[in-house]
Short mmCIF file of C-alpha atoms in Angstrom, two decimals:
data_model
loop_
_atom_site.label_atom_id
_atom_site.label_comp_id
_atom_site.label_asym_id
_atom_site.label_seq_id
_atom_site.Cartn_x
_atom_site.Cartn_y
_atom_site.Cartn_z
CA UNK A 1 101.26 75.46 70.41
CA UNK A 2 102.65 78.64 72.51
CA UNK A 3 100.36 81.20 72.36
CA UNK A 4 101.88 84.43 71.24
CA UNK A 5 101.94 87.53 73.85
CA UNK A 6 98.77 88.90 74.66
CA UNK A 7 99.33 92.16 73.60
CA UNK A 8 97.04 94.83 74.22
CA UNK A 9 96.26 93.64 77.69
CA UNK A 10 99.41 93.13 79.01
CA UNK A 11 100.69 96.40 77.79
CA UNK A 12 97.52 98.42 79.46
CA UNK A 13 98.44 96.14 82.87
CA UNK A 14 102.36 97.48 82.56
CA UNK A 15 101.32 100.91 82.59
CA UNK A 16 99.83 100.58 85.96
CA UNK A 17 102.53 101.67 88.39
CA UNK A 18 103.27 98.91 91.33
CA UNK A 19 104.46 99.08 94.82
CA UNK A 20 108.48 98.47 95.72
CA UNK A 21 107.63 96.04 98.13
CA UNK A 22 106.58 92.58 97.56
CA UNK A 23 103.04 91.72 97.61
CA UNK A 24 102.01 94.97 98.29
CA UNK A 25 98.82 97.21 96.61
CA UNK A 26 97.08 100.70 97.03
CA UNK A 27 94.23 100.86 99.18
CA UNK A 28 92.32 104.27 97.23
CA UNK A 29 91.47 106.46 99.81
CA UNK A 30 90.67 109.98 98.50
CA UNK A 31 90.91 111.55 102.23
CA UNK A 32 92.66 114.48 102.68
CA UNK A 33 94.94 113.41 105.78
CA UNK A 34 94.48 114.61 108.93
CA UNK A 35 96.68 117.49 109.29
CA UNK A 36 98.45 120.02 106.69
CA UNK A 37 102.39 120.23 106.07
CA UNK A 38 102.18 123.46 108.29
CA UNK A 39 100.99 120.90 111.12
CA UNK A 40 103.63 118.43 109.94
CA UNK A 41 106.46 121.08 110.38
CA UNK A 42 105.18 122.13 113.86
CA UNK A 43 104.82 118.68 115.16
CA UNK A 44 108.70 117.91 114.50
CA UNK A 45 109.64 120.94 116.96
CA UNK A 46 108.46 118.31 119.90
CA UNK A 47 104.88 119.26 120.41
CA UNK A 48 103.76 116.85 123.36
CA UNK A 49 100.16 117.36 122.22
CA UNK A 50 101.07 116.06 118.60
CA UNK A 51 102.39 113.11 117.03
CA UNK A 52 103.82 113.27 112.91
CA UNK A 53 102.79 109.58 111.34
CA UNK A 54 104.70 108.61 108.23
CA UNK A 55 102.43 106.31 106.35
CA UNK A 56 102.54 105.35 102.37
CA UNK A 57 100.51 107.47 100.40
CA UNK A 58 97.56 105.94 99.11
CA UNK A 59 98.07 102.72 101.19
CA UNK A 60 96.04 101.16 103.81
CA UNK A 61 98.18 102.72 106.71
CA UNK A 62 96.97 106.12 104.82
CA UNK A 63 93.69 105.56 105.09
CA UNK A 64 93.56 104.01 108.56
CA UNK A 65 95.69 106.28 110.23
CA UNK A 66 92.93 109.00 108.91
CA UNK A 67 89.94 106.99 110.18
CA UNK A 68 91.18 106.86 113.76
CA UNK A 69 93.11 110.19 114.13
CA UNK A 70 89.97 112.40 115.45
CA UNK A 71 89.08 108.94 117.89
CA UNK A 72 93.29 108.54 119.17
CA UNK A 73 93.12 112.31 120.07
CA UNK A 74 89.82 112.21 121.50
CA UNK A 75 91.06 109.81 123.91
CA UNK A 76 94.36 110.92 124.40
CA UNK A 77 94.38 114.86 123.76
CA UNK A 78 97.08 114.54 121.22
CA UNK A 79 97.02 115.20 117.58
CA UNK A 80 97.96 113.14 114.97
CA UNK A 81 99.61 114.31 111.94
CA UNK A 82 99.61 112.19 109.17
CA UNK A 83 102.49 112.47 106.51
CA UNK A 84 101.69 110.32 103.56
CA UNK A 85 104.80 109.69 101.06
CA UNK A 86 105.09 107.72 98.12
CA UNK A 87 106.69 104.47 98.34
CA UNK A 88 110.04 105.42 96.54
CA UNK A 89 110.58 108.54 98.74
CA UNK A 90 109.72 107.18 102.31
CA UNK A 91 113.55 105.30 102.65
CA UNK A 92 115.04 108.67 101.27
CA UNK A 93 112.97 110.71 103.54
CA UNK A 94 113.82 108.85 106.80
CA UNK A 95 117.05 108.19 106.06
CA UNK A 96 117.65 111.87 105.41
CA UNK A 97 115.92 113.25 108.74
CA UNK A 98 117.95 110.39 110.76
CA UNK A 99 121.22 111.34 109.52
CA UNK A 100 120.47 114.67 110.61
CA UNK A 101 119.30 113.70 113.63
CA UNK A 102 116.02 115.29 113.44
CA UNK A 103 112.68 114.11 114.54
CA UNK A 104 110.62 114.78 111.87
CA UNK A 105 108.62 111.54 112.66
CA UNK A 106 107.45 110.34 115.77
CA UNK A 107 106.02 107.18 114.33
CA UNK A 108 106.66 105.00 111.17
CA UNK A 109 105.04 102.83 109.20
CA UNK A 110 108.12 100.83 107.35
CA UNK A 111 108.46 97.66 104.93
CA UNK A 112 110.35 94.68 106.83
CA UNK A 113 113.13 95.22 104.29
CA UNK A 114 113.88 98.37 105.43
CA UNK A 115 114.10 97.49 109.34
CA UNK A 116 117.65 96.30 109.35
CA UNK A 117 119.03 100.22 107.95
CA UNK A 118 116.94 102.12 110.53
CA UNK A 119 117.42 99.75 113.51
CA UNK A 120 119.48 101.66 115.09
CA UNK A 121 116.94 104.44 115.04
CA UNK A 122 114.23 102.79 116.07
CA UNK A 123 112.81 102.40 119.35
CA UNK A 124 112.53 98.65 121.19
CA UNK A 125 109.20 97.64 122.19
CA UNK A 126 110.63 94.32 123.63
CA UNK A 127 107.62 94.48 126.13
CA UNK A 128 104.80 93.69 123.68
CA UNK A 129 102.46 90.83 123.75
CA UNK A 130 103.13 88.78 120.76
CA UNK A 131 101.10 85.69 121.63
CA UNK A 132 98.62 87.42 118.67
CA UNK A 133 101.37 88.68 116.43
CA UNK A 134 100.57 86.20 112.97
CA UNK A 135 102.99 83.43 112.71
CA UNK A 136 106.67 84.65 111.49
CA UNK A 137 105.84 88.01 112.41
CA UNK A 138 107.33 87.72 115.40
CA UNK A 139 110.35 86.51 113.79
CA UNK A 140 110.92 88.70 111.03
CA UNK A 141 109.95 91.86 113.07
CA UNK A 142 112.97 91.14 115.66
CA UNK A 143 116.85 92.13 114.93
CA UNK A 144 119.43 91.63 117.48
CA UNK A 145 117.29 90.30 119.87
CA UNK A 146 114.65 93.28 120.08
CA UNK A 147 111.23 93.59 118.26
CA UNK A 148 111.51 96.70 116.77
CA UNK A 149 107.54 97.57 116.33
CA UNK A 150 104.10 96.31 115.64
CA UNK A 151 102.45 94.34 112.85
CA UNK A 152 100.20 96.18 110.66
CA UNK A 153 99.50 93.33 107.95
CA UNK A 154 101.23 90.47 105.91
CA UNK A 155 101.09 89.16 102.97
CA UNK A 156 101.90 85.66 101.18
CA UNK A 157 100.85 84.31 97.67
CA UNK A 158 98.29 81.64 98.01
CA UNK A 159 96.26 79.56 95.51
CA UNK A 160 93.22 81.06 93.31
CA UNK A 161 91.67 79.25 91.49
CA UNK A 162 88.51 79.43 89.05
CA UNK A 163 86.68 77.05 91.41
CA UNK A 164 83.68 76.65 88.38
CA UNK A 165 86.47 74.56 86.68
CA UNK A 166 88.24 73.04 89.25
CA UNK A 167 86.05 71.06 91.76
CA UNK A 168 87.88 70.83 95.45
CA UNK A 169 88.88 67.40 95.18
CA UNK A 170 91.13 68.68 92.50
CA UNK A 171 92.86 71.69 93.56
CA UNK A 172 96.36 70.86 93.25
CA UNK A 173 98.40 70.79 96.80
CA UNK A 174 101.85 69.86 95.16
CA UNK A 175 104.63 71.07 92.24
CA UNK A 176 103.57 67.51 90.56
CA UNK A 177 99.36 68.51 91.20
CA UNK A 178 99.89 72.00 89.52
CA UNK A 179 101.69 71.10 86.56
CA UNK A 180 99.65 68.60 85.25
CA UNK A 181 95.82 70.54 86.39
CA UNK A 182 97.80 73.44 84.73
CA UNK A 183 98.63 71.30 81.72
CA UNK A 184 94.56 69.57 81.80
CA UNK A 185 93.10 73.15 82.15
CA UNK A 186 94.73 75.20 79.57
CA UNK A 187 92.41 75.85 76.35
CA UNK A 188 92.33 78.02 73.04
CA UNK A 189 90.80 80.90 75.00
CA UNK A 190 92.99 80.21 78.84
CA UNK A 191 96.12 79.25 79.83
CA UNK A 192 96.21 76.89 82.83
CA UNK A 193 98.45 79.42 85.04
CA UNK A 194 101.10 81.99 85.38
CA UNK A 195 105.02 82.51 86.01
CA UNK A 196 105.94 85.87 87.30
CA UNK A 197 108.91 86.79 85.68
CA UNK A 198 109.62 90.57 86.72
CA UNK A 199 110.49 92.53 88.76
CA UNK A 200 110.49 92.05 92.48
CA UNK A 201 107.20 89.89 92.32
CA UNK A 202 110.02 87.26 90.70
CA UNK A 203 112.46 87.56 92.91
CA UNK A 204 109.73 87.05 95.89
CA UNK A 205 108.18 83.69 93.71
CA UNK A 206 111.70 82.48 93.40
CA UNK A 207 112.38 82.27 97.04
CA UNK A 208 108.85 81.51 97.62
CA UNK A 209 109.53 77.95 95.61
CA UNK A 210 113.08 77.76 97.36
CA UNK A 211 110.97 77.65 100.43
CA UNK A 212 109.09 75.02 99.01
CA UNK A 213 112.43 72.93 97.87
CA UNK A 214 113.89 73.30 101.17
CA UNK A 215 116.23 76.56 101.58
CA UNK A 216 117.20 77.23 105.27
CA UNK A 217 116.97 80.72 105.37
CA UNK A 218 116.53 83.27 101.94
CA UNK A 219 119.22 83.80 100.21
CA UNK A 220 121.59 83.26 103.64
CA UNK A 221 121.67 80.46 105.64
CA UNK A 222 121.31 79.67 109.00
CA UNK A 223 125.36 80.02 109.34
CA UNK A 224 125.20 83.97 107.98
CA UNK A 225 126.60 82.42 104.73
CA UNK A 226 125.45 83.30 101.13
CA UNK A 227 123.19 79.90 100.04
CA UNK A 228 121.96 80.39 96.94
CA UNK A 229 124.06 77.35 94.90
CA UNK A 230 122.28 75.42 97.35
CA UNK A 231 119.95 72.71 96.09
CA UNK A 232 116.65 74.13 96.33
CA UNK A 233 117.61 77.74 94.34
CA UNK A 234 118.35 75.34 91.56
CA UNK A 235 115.09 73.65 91.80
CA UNK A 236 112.90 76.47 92.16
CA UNK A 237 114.73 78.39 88.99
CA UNK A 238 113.99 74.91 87.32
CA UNK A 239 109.86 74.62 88.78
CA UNK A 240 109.59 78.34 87.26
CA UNK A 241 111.49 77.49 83.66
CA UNK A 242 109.81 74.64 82.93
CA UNK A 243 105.99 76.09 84.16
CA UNK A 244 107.50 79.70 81.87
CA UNK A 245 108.15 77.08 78.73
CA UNK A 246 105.18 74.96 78.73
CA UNK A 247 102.35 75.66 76.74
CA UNK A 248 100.00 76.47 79.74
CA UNK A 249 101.41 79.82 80.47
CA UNK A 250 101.54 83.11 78.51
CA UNK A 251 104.78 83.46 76.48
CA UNK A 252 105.75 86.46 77.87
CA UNK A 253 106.78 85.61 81.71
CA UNK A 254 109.31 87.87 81.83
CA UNK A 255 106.43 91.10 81.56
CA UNK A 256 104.45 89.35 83.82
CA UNK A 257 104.24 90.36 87.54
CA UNK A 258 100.88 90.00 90.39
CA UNK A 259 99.21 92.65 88.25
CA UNK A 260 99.66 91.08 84.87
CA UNK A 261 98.78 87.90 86.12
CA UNK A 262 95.35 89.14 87.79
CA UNK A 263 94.62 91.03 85.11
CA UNK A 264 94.48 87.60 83.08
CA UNK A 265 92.39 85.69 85.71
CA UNK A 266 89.98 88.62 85.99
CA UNK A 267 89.48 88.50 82.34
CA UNK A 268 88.67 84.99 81.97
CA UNK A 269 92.04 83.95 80.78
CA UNK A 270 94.06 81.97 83.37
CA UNK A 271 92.36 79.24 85.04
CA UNK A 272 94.34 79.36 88.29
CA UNK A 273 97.38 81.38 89.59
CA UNK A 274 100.12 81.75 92.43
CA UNK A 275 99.17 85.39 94.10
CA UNK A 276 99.79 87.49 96.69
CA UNK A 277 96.62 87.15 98.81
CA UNK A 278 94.65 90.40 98.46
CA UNK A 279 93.99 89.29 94.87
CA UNK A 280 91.16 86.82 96.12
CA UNK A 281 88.98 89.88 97.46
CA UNK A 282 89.84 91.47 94.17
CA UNK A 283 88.99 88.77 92.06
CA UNK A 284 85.81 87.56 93.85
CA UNK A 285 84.52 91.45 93.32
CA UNK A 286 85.33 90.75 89.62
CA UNK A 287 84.38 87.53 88.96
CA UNK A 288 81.29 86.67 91.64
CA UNK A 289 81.81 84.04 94.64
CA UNK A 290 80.66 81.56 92.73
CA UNK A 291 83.85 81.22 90.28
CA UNK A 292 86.21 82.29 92.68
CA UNK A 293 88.77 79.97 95.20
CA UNK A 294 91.44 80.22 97.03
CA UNK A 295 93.77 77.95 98.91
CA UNK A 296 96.98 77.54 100.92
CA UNK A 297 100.04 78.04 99.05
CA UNK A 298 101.23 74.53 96.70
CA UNK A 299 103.98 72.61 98.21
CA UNK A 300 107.74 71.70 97.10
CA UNK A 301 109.70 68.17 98.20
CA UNK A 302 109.74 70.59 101.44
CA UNK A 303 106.35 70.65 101.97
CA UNK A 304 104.04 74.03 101.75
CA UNK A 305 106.28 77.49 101.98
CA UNK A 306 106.40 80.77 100.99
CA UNK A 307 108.23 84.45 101.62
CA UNK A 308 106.37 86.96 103.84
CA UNK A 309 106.06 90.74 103.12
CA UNK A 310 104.87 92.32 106.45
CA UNK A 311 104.85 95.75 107.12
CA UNK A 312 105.31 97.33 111.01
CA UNK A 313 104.08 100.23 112.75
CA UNK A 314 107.92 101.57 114.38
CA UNK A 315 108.51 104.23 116.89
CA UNK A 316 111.27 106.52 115.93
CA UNK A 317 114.21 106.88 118.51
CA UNK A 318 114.53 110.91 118.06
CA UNK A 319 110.97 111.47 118.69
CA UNK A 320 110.18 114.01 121.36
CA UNK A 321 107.14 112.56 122.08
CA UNK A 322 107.93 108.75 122.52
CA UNK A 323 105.51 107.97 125.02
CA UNK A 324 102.77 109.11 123.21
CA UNK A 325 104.15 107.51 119.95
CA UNK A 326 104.09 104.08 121.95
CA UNK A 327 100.87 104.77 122.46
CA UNK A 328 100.10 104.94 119.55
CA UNK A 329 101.35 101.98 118.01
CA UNK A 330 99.66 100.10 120.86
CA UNK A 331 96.23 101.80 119.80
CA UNK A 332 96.74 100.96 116.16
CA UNK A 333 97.80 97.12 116.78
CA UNK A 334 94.60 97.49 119.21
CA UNK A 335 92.50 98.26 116.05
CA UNK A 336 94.09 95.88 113.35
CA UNK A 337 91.29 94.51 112.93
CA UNK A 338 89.79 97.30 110.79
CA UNK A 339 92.78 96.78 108.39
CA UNK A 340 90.30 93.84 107.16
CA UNK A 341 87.77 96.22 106.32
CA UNK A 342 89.67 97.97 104.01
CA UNK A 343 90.50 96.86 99.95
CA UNK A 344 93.40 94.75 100.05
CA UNK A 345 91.87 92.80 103.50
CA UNK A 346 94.93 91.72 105.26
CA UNK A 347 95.79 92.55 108.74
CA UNK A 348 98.82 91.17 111.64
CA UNK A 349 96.75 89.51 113.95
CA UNK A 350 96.00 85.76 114.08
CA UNK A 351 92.68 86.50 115.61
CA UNK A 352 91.98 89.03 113.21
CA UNK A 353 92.48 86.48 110.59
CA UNK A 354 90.35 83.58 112.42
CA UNK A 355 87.68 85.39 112.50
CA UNK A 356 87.54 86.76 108.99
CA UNK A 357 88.44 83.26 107.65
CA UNK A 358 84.24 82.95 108.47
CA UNK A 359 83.00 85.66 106.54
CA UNK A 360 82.32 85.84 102.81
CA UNK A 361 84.65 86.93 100.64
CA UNK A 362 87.64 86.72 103.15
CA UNK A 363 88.29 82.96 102.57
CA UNK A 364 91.60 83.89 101.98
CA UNK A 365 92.74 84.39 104.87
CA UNK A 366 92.22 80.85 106.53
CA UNK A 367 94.68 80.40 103.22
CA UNK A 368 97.19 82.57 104.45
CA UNK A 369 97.08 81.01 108.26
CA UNK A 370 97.81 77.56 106.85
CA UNK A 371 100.59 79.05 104.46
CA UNK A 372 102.63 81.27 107.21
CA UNK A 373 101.95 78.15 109.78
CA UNK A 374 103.75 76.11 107.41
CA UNK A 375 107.62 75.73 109.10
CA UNK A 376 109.41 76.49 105.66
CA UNK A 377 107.20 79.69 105.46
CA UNK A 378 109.96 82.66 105.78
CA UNK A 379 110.69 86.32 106.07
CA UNK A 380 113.19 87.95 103.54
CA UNK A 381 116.91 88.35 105.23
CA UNK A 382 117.06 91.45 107.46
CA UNK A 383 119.93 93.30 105.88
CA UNK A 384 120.92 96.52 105.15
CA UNK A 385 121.79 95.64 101.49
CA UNK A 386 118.58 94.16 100.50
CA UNK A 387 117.63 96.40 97.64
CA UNK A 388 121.10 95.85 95.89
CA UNK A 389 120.65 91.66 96.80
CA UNK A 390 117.03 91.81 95.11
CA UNK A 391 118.38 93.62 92.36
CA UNK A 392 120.71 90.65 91.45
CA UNK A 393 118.37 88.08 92.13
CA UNK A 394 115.49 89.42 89.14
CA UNK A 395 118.68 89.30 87.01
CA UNK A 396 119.11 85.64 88.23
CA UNK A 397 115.30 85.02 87.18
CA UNK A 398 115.63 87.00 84.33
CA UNK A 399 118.79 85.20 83.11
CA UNK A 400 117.18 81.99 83.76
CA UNK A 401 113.53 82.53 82.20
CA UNK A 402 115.53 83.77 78.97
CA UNK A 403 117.46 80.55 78.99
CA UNK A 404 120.15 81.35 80.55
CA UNK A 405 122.68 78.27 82.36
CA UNK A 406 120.71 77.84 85.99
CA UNK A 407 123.47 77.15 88.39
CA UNK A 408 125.77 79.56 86.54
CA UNK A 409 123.93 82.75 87.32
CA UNK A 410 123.47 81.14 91.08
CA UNK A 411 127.13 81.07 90.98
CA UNK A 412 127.75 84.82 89.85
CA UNK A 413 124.33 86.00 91.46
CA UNK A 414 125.91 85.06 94.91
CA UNK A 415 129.68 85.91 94.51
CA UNK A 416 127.82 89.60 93.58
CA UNK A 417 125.90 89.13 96.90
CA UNK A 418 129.27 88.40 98.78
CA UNK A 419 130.53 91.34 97.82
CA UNK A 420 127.70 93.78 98.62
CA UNK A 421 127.72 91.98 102.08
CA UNK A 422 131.22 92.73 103.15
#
């Protein structure tokens, strides 16, 4: 029988606040930045011997951009100011000083959904060597023909798995393989996995299964048109209903996000679950090696697939220092590699990634190669209007998880995408 919500843990994981962007986390870094908001103001009057870094606060760009500072301006002579923002104020902020025309910021350190509104104001860097660049980085870092900056790390949901209950030969690689391990493994005391139903961790699992069905391109297709009546939408709204309905899941999909759901696995109560990859570091610190797996992402009638949430290092077009800015994005790609040293252990660089694959507790991120190598892997569409379009699409998962008709809310979800595309 359906287990009934499980209350006081759930409600203890929703207090916890969560990043905007999918598949992102905090890296805790109690530094306190490398330069004061005095320094900040006097870098944006064009100081050649100082750059101002926008970074998120609290995030690994935070604390690395702190941990290199003193060793950039020892070899360079110039000064780097780091401005650390919250999440929900770094679009306002840049948005405001661009409109103004300012240069606040030399450099930026931006969410791939927000590359498509500053394009215009950010600088090309069309010359970089991107033989390293992870696979679809490339890709989803380029508009209009010019890569607009640097990798700093990716993320896509993989497989973990309680590997003291599920022996390799039976880690499930397909829809069919998860359902029924799912179904085997779930038990008075554990459910056999997890739906995330809110939020913008739904929205990213939805298209991450509409990669896996077969979708051509997120939410437009390869012809610029709205596709989300196609085919696959429908199946991957139908994979997440019947998974959110069955008895191996927690009742309450619609509260549960990547936090919810590794808050369960941590405490012994989901056997397995679809996460965004920094949860396997997470979980083998909580858990012990020994009970901890991880591997690529399950596959649809597609094959394997998932959606991508990179994040790049940008040079701002209005910076009076935009040499040394370039520099500096060059320096931090050059040192990506300490990205992995951090909490959340993800990075941009396929060599990077190789060679952490070989160290313990980084498993994941052999995982994570295999996933993005994967041809229906796929970057979110590079529009302006993407936080309006993501907005309708948790009310399409929402709709459907509550029992809503399927292809109906496909068939408003994307006339309402239509219209906040013209």
């Amino acid at each position: 029988m359906k287990k009934k919500m499980i209350s006081m843990l759930l409600v203890s994981a929703m207090a916890v606040s969560l990043f905007a962007g999918c598949g992102t986390n905090k890296e805790a870094d109690n530094s306190q930045g490398t330069g004061t908001q005095e320094e900040a103001q006097e870098s944006q009057k064009g100081d050649e011997n100082s750059i101002t870094v926008l970074v998120e606060s609290g995030s690994p760009a935070e604390a690395l951009a702190n941990e290199t500072a003193a060793d950039f301006e020892k070899e360079t002579g110039c000064k780097v100011v780091v401005d650390a923002v919250a999440y929900t104020g770094m679009y306002d902020k840049l948005s405001t000083e661009i409109k103004a025309g300012e240069a606040a910021h030399d450099v930026g350190c931006l969410d791939v959904v927000w590359l498509a509104a500053f394009k215009d104001a950010i600088e090309p860097v069309n010359g970089a060597d991107t033989s390293d660049f992870l696979p679809t980085l490339e890709e989803s870092g380029t508009l209009d023909g010019n890569l607009l900056g640097y990798p700093m790390w990716v993320n896509a949901k993989v497989l973990i798995y309680r590997k003291d209950l599920i022996p390799e030969e039976k880690v499930p690689k397909t829809w069919e393989e998860y359902q029924a391990l799912a179904k085997e493994l779930a038990k008075d005391d554990m459910y056999g996995t997890t739906v995330f139903g809110s939020g913008t961790d739904a929205v990213c699992s939805f298209l991450d299964f509409a990669c896996q069905a077969g979708a051509k391109g997120l939410v437009f297709g390869e012809d610029g048109k709205v596709n989300i009546t196609d085919q696959a939408y429908v199946d991957a709204l139908k994979f997440m209903v019947e998974n959110a309905n069955a008895d191996y899941t927690p009742a309450d999909s619609l509260s549960t996000a990547a936090t919810e759901s590794q808050e369960l696995f941590t405490n012994g109560k989901v056997a397995m679950q679809l996460n965004w990859s920094h949860q396997y570091p997470a979980a083998v610190e909580a858990l012990g090696a020994d009970k901890v797996g991880c591997a690529p992402m399950i596959a649809g009638s597609a094959g394997i697939g998932a959606t991508t949430g990179p994040w790049y290092e940008c040079v701002m077009k209005n910076s009076a220092n935009k040499e040394m800015a370039l520099k500096y994005v060059e320096y931090m790609y050059e040192h990506n590699g300490e990205y992995m040293d951090l909490t959340l252990k993800i990075a941009g660089r396929k060599s990077v990634y190789e060679k952490a694959g070989n160290e313990a507790g980084k498993e994941h991120t052999k995982a994570v190669l295999e996933t993005l190598a994967s041809e229906q892997s796929q970057a979110r569409p590079m529009v302006t209007a993407w936080a309006q379009i993501e907005e309708v699409l948790v009310g399409v998962v929402e709709s459907s998880l509550g029992g809503g008709d399927i292809e109906a809310a496909l068939e408003s979800a994307a006339s309402e995408i239509e219209a906040i595309s013209r």
